[in-house]
PDB file of C-alpha atoms in Angstrom:
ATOM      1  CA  UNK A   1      76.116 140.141 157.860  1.00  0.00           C
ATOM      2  CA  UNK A   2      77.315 136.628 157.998  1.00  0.00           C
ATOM      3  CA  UNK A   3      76.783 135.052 161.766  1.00  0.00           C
ATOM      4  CA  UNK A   4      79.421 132.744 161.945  1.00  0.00           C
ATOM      5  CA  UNK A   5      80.698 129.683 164.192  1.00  0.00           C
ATOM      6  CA  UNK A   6      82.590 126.745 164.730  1.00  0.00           C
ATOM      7  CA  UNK A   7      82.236 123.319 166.348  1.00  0.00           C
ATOM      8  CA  UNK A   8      84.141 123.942 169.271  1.00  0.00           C
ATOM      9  CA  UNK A   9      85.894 120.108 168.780  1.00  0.00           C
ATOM     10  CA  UNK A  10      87.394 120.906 165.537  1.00  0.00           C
ATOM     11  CA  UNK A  11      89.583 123.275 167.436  1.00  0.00           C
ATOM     12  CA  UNK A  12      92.366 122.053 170.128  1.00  0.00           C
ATOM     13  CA  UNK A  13      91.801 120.453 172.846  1.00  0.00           C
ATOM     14  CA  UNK A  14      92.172 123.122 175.770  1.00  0.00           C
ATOM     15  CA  UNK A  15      90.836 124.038 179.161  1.00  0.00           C
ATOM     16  CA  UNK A  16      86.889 125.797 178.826  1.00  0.00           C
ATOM     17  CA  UNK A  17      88.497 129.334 179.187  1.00  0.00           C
ATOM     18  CA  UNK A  18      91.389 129.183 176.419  1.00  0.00           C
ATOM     19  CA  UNK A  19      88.848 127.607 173.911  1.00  0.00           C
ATOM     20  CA  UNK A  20      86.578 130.082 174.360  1.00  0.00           C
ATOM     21  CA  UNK A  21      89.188 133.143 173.896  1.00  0.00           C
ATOM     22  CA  UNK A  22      90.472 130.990 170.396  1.00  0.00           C
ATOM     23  CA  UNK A  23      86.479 130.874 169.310  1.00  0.00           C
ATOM     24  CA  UNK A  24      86.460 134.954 170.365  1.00  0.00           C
ATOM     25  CA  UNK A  25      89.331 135.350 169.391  1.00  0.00           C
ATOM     26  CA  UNK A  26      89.109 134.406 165.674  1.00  0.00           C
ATOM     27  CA  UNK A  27      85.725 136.876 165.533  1.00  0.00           C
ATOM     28  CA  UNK A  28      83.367 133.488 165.766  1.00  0.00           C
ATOM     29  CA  UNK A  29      80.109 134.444 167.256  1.00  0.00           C
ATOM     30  CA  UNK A  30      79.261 130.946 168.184  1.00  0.00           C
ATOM     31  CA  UNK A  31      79.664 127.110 168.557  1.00  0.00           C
ATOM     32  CA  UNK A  32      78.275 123.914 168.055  1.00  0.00           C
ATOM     33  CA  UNK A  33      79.439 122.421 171.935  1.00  0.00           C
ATOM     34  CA  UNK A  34      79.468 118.419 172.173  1.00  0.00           C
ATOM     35  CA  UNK A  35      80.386 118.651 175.572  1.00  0.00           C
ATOM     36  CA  UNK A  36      82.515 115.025 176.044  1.00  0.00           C
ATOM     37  CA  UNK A  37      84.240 115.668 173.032  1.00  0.00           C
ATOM     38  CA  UNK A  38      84.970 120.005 174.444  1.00  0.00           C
ATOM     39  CA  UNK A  39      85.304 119.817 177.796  1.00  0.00           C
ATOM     40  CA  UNK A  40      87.678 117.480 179.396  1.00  0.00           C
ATOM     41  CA  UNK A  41      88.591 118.538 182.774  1.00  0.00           C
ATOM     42  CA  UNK A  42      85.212 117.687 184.491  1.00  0.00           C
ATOM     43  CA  UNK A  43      82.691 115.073 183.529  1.00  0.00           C
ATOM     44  CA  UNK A  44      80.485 114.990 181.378  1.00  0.00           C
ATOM     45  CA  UNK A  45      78.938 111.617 181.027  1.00  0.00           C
ATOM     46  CA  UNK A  46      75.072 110.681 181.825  1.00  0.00           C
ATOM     47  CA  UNK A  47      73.927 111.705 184.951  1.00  0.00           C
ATOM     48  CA  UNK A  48      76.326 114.644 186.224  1.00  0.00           C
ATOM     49  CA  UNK A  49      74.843 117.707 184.714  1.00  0.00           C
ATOM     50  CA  UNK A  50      73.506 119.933 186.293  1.00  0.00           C
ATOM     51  CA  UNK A  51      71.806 123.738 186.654  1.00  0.00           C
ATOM     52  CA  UNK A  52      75.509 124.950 188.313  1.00  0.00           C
ATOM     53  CA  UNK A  53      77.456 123.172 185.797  1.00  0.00           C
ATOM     54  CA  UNK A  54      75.809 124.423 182.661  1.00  0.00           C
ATOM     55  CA  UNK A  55      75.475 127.714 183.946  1.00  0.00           C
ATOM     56  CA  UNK A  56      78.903 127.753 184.521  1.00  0.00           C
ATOM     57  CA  UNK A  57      80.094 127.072 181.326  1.00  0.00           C
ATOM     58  CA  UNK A  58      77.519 128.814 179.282  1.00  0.00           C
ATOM     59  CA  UNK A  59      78.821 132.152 181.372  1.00  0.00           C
ATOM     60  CA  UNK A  60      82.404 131.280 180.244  1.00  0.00           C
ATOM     61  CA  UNK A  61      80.901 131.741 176.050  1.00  0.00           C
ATOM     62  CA  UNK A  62      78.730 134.925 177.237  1.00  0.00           C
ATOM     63  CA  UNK A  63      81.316 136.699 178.810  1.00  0.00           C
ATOM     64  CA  UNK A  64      83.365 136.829 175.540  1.00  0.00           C
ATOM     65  CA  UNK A  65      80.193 137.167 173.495  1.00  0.00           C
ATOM     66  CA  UNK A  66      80.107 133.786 172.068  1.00  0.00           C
ATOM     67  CA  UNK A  67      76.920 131.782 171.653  1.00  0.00           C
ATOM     68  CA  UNK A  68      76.404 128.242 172.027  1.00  0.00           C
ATOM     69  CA  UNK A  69      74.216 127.889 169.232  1.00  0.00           C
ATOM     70  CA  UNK A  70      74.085 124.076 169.879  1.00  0.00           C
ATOM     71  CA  UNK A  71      74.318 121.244 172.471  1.00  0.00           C
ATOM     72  CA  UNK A  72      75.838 118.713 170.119  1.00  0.00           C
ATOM     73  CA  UNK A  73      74.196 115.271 171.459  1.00  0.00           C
ATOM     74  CA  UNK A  74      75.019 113.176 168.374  1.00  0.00           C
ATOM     75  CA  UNK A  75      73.718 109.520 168.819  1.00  0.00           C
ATOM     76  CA  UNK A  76      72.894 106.595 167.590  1.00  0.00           C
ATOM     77  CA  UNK A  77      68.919 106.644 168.266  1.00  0.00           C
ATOM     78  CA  UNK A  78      68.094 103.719 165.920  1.00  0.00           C
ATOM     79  CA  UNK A  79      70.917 101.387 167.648  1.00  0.00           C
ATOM     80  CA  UNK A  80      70.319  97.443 166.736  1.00  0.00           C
ATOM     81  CA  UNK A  81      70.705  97.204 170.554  1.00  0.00           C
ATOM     82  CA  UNK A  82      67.482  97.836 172.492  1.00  0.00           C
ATOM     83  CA  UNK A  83      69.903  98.962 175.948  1.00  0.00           C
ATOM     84  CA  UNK A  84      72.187 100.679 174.194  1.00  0.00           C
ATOM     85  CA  UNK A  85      69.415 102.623 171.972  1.00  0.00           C
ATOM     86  CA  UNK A  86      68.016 103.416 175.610  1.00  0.00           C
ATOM     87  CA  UNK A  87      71.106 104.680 176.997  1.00  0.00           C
ATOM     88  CA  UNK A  88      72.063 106.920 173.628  1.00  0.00           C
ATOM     89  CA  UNK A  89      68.058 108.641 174.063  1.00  0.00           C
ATOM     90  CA  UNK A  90      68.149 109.000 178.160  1.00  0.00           C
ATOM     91  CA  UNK A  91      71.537 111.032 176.779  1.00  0.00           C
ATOM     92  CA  UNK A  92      69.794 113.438 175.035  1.00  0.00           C
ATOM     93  CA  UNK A  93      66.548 114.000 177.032  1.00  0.00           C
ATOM     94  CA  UNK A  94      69.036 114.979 180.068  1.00  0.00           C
ATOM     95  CA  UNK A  95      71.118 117.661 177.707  1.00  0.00           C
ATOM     96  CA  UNK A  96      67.580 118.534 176.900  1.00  0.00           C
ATOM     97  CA  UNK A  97      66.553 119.146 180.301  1.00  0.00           C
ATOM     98  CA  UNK A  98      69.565 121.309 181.335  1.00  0.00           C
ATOM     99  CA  UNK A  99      69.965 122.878 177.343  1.00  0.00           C
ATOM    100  CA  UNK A 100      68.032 126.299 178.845  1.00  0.00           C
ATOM    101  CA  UNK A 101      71.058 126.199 181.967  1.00  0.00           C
ATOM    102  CA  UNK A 102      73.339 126.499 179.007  1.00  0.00           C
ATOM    103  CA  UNK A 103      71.826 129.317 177.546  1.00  0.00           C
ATOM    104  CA  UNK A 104      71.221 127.402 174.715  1.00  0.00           C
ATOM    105  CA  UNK A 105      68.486 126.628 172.885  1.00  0.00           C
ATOM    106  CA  UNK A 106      68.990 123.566 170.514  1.00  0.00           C
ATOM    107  CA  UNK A 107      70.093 120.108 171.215  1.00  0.00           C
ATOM    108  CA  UNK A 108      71.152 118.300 168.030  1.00  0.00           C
ATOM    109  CA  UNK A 109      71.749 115.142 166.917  1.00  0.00           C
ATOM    110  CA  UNK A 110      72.136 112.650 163.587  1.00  0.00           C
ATOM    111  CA  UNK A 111      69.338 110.011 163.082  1.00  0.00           C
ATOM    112  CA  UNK A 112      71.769 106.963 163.547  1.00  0.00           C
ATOM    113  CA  UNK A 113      72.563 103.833 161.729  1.00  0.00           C
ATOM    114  CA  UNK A 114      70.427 100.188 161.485  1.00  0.00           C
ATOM    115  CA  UNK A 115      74.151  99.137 162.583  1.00  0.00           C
ATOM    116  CA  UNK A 116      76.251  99.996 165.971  1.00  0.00           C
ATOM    117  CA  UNK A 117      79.390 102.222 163.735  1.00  0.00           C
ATOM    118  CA  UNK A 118      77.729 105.109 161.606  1.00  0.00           C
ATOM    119  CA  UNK A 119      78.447 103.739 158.164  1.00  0.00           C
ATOM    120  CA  UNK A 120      77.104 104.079 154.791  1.00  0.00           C
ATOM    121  CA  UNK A 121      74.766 101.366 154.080  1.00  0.00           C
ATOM    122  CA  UNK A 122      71.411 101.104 151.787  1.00  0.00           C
ATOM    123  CA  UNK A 123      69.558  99.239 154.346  1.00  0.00           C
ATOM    124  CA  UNK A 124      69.417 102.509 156.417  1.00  0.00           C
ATOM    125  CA  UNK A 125      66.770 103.649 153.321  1.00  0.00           C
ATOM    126  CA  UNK A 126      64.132 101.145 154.148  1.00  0.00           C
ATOM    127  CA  UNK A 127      60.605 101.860 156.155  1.00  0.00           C
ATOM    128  CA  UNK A 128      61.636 100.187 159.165  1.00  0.00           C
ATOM    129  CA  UNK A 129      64.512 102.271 160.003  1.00  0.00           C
ATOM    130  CA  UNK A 130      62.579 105.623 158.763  1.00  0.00           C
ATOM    131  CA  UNK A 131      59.478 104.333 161.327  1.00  0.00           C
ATOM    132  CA  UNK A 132      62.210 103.723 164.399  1.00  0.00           C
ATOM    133  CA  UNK A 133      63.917 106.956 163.525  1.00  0.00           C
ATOM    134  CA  UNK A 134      59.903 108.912 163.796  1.00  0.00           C
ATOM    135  CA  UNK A 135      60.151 106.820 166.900  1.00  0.00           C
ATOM    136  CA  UNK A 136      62.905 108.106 168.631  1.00  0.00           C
ATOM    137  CA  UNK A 137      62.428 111.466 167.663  1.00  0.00           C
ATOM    138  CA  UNK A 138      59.021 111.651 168.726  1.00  0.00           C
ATOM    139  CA  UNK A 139      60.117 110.814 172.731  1.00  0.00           C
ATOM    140  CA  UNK A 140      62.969 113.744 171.840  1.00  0.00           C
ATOM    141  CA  UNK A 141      60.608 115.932 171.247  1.00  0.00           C
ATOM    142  CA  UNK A 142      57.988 115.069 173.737  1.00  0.00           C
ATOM    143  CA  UNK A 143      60.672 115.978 176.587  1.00  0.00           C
ATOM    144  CA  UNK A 144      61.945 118.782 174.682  1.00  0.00           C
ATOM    145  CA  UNK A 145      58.085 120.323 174.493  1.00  0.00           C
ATOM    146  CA  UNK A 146      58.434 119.921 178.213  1.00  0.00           C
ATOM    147  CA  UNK A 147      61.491 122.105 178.822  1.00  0.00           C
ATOM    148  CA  UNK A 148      61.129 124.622 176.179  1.00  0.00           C
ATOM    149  CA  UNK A 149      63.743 123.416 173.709  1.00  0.00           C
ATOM    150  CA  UNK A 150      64.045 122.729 170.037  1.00  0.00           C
ATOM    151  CA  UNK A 151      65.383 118.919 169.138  1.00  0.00           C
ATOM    152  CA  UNK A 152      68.042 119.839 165.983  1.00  0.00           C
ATOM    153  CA  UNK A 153      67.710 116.709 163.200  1.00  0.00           C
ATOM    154  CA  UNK A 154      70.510 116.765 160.688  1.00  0.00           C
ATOM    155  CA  UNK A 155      69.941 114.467 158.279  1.00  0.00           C
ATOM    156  CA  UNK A 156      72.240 112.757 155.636  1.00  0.00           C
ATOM    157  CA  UNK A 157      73.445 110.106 153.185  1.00  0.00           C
ATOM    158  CA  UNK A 158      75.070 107.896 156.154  1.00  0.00           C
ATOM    159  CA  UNK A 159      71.157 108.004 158.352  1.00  0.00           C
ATOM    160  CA  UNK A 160      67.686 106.980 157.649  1.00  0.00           C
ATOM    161  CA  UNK A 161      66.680 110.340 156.402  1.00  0.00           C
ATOM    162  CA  UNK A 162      69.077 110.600 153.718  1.00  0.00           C
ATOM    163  CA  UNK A 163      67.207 113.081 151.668  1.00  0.00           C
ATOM    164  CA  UNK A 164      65.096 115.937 151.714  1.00  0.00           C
ATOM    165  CA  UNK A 165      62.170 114.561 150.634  1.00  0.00           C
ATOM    166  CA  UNK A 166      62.843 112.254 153.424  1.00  0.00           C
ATOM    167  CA  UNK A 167      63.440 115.236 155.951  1.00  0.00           C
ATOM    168  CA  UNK A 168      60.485 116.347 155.144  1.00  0.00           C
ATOM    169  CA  UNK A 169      58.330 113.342 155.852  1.00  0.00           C
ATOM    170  CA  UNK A 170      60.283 113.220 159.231  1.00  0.00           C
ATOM    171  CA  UNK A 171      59.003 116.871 160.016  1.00  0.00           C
ATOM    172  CA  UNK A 172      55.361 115.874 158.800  1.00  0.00           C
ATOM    173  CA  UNK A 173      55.141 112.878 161.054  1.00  0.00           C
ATOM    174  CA  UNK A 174      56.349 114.587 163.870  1.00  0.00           C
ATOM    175  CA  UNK A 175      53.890 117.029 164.316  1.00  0.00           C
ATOM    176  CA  UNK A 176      56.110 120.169 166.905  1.00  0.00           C
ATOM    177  CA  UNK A 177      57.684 122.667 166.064  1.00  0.00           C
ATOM    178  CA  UNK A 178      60.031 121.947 168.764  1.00  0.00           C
ATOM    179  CA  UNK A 179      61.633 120.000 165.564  1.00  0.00           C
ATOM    180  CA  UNK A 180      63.510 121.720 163.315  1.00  0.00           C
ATOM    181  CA  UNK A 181      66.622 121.508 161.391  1.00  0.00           C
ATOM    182  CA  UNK A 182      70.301 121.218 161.137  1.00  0.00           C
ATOM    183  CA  UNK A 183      70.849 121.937 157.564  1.00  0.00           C
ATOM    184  CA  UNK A 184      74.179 120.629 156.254  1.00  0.00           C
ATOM    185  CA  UNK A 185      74.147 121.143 152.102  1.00  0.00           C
ATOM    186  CA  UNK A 186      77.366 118.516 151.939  1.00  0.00           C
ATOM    187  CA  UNK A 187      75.118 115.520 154.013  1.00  0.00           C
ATOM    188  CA  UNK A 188      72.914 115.028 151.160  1.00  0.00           C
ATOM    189  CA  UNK A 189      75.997 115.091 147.871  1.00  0.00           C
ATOM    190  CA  UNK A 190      76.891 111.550 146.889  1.00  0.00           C
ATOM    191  CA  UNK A 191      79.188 110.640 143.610  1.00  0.00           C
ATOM    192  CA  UNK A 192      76.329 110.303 141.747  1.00  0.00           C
ATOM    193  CA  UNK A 193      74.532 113.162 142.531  1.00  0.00           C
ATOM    194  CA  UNK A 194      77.243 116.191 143.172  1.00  0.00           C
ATOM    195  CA  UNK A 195      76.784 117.359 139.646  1.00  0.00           C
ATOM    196  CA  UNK A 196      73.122 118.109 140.484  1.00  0.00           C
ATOM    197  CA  UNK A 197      74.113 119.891 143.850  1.00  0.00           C
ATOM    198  CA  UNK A 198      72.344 123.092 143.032  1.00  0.00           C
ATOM    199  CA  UNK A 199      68.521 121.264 142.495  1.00  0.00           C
ATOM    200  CA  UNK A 200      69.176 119.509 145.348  1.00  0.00           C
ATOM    201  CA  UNK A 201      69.866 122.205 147.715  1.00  0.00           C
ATOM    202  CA  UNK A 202      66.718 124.357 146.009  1.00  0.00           C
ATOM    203  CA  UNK A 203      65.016 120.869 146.890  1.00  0.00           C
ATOM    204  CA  UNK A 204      65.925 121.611 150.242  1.00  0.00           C
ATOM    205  CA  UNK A 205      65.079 125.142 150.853  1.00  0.00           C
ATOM    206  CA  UNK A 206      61.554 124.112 149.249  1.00  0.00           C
ATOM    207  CA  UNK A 207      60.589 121.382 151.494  1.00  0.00           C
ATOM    208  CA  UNK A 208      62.098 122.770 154.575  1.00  0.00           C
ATOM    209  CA  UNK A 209      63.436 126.042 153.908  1.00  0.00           C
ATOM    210  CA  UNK A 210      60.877 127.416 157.089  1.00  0.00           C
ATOM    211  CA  UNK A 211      62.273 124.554 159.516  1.00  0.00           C
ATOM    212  CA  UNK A 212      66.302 125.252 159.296  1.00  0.00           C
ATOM    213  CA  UNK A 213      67.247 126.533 162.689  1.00  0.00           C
ATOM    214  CA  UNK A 214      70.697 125.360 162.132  1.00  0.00           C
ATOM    215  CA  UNK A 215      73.551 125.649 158.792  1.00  0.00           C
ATOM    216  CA  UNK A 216      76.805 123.637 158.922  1.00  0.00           C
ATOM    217  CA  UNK A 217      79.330 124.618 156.729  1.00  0.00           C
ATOM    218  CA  UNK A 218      81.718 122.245 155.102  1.00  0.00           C
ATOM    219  CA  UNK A 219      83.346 121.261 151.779  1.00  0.00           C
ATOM    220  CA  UNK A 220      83.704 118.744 149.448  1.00  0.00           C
ATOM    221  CA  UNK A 221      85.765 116.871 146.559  1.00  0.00           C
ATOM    222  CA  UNK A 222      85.956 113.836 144.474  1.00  0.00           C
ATOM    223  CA  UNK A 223      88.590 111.484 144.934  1.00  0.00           C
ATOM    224  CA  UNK A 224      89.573 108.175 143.324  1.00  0.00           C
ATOM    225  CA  UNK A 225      85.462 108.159 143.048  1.00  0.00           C
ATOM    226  CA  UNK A 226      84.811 108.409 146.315  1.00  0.00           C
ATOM    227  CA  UNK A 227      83.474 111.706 147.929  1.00  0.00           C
ATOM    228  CA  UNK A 228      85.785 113.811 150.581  1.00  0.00           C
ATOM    229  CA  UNK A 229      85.480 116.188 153.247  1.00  0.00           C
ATOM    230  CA  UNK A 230      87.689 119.024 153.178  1.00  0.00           C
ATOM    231  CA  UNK A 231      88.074 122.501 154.860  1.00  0.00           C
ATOM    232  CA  UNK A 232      86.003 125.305 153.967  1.00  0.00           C
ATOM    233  CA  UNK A 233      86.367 126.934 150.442  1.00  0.00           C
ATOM    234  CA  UNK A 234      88.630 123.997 149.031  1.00  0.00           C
ATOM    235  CA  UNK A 235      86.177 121.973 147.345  1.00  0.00           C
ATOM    236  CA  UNK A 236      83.153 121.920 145.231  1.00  0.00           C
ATOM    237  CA  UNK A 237      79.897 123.340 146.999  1.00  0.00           C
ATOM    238  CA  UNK A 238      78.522 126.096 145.293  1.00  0.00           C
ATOM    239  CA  UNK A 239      77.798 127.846 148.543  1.00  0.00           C
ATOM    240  CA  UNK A 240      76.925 130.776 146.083  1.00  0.00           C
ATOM    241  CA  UNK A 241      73.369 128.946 145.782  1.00  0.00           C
ATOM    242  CA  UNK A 242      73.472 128.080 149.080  1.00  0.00           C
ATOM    243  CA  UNK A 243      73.604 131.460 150.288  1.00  0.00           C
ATOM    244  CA  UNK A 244      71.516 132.821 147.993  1.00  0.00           C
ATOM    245  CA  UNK A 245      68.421 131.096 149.781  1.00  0.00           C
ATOM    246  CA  UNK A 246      69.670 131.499 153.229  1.00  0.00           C
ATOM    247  CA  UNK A 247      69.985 135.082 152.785  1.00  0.00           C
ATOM    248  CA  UNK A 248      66.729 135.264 151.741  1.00  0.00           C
ATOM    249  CA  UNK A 249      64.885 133.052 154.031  1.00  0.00           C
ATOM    250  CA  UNK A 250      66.901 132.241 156.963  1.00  0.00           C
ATOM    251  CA  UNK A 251      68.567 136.276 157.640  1.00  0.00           C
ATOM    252  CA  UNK A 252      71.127 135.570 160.388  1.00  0.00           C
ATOM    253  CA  UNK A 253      71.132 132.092 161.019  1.00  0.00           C
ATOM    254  CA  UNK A 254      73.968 130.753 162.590  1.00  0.00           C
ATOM    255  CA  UNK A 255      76.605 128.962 159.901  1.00  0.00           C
ATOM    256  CA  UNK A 256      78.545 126.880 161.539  1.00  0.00           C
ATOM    257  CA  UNK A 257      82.051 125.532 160.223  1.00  0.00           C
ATOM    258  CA  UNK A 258      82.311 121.425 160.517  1.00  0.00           C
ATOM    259  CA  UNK A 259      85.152 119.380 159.423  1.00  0.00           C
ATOM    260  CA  UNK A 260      87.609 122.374 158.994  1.00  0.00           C
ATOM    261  CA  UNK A 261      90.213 122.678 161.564  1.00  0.00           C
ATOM    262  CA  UNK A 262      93.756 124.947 161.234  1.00  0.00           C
ATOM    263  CA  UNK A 263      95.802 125.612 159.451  1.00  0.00           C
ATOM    264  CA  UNK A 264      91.962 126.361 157.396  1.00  0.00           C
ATOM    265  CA  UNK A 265      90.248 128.252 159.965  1.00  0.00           C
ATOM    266  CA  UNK A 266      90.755 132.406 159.301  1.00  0.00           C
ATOM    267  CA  UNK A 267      90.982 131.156 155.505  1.00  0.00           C
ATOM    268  CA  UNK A 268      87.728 129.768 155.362  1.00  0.00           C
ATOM    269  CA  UNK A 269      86.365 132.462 157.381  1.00  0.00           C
ATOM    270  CA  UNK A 270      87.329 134.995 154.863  1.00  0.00           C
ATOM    271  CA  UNK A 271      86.265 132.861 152.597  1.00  0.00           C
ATOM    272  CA  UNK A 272      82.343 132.552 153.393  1.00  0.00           C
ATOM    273  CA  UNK A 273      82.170 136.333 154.686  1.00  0.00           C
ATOM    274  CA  UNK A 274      83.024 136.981 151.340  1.00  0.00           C
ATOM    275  CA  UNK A 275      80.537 134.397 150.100  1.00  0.00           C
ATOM    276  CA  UNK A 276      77.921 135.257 151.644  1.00  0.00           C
ATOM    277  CA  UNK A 277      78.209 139.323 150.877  1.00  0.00           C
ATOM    278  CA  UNK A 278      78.436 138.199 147.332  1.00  0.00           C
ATOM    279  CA  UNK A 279      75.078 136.320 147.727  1.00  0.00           C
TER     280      UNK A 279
END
């Protein structure tokens, strides 16, 4: 059986009680929650978390039987500016520290950018930004060791690990399994490499196949030679071979949609239930 989600910000914008009756609603067993970009009517910004808080919202998913599978923190943890670097990783350390209140069990984040925006840029592939990125990661974990909690990396194109072969020397230098994965097949496709989408994701499942805590499900095409996002079961992933070795090695894992909002949600639903049955 496919265990399937959503990030809860590629739904409306709505009040914590109507978002979580849409997610139940639609049959969704869980979300991916970034909480400033889900949850408007209170704040949410550094420093005003706390046990009540958390616990209050993560009772609003239970009691419709949805699981917050994730505590989206995305930052920029290699930022060019030492303050604002410091600011983006005291972030994360306090959704670590209240993650449990949630009832959630993963915080997860990208590995940044050598510049402020989140671009695409080759000079994220050199050692310095890999060694800053073990850097960061390694005071992520450190805290989350303390509090019981697993620090998500998703890696990609646009970041320092952009691979994964590079993944993979992330995980080796970081010695915890309180690091794991967010595994999105999509992150690591670039025009000159879709064609050979199905080594690459075997690639994947070799290295870190034992590490993926987390899938994120998305869809791509090629336009005007430059590669797209689109919903869910419109584009050019072979989530055949995807599935295939998530089946096998990660039974149950929670998929969650990215990047595919209405009038695409129930369609792409159907679409990787039936996917993933076929697998």
């Amino acid at each position: 059986m496919v265990n399937l989600g959503i990030r809860a910000h590629d739904l409306e914008r709505l009040p914590l009680e109507q978002l979580v009756e849409m997610v139940s609603g639609k049959g969704l067993t869980s979300v991916q929650l970034a909480l400033a970009k889900s949850i408007g009517e209170e704040s949410t910004e550094t420093g005003s978390l706390s046990p009540g808080f958390a616990h209050y919202v993560g009772r609003t998913f239970s009691n419709r039987n949805v699981q917050i599978a994730v505590l989206g923190c995305y930052i920029n943890m290699i930022h060019p500016d030492y303050a604002e670097r410091r600011k983006a990783l005291d972030r994360f350390k306090e959704h670590i520290r209240y993650a449990r209140d949630f009832g959630c069990s993963i915080v997860g984040t990208e590995t940044g950018n050598v510049h402020p925006e989140i671009v695409y840029t080759e000079e994220n592939f050199h050692e310095q930004p890999f060694l800053d990125v073990v850097q960061s990661v390694r005071e992520l974990v450190s805290e989350a060791e303390k509090f019981g909690v697993i620090v998500g990396i998703e890696g990609g194109v646009n970041h320092p690990i952009y691979s994964p072969a590079v993944m993979k020397r992330l995980l080796d230098c970081v010695d915890s399994h309180n690091l794991q994965v967010i595994y999105d097949p999509v992150n690591y496709l670039t025009v000159e490499n879709y064609e050979r989408q199905e080594a690459i994701i075997k690639e994947a499942f070799e290295l870190f196949g034992d590490r993926i805590a987390i899938m994120h499900a998305k869809d791509f095409q090629i336009e005007d030679g430059t590669l797209q996002v689109v919903p869910v079961g419109k584009g050019l992933l072979n989530y055949n071979s995807v599935f295939k070795y998530m089946k096998k090695k990660k039974p149950f894992v929670n998929i969650l949609m990215e990047e595919t909002k209405e009038p695409y949600i129930n369609d792409s639903i159907d679409y990787l239930t039936k996917k993933y049955k076929q697998a």
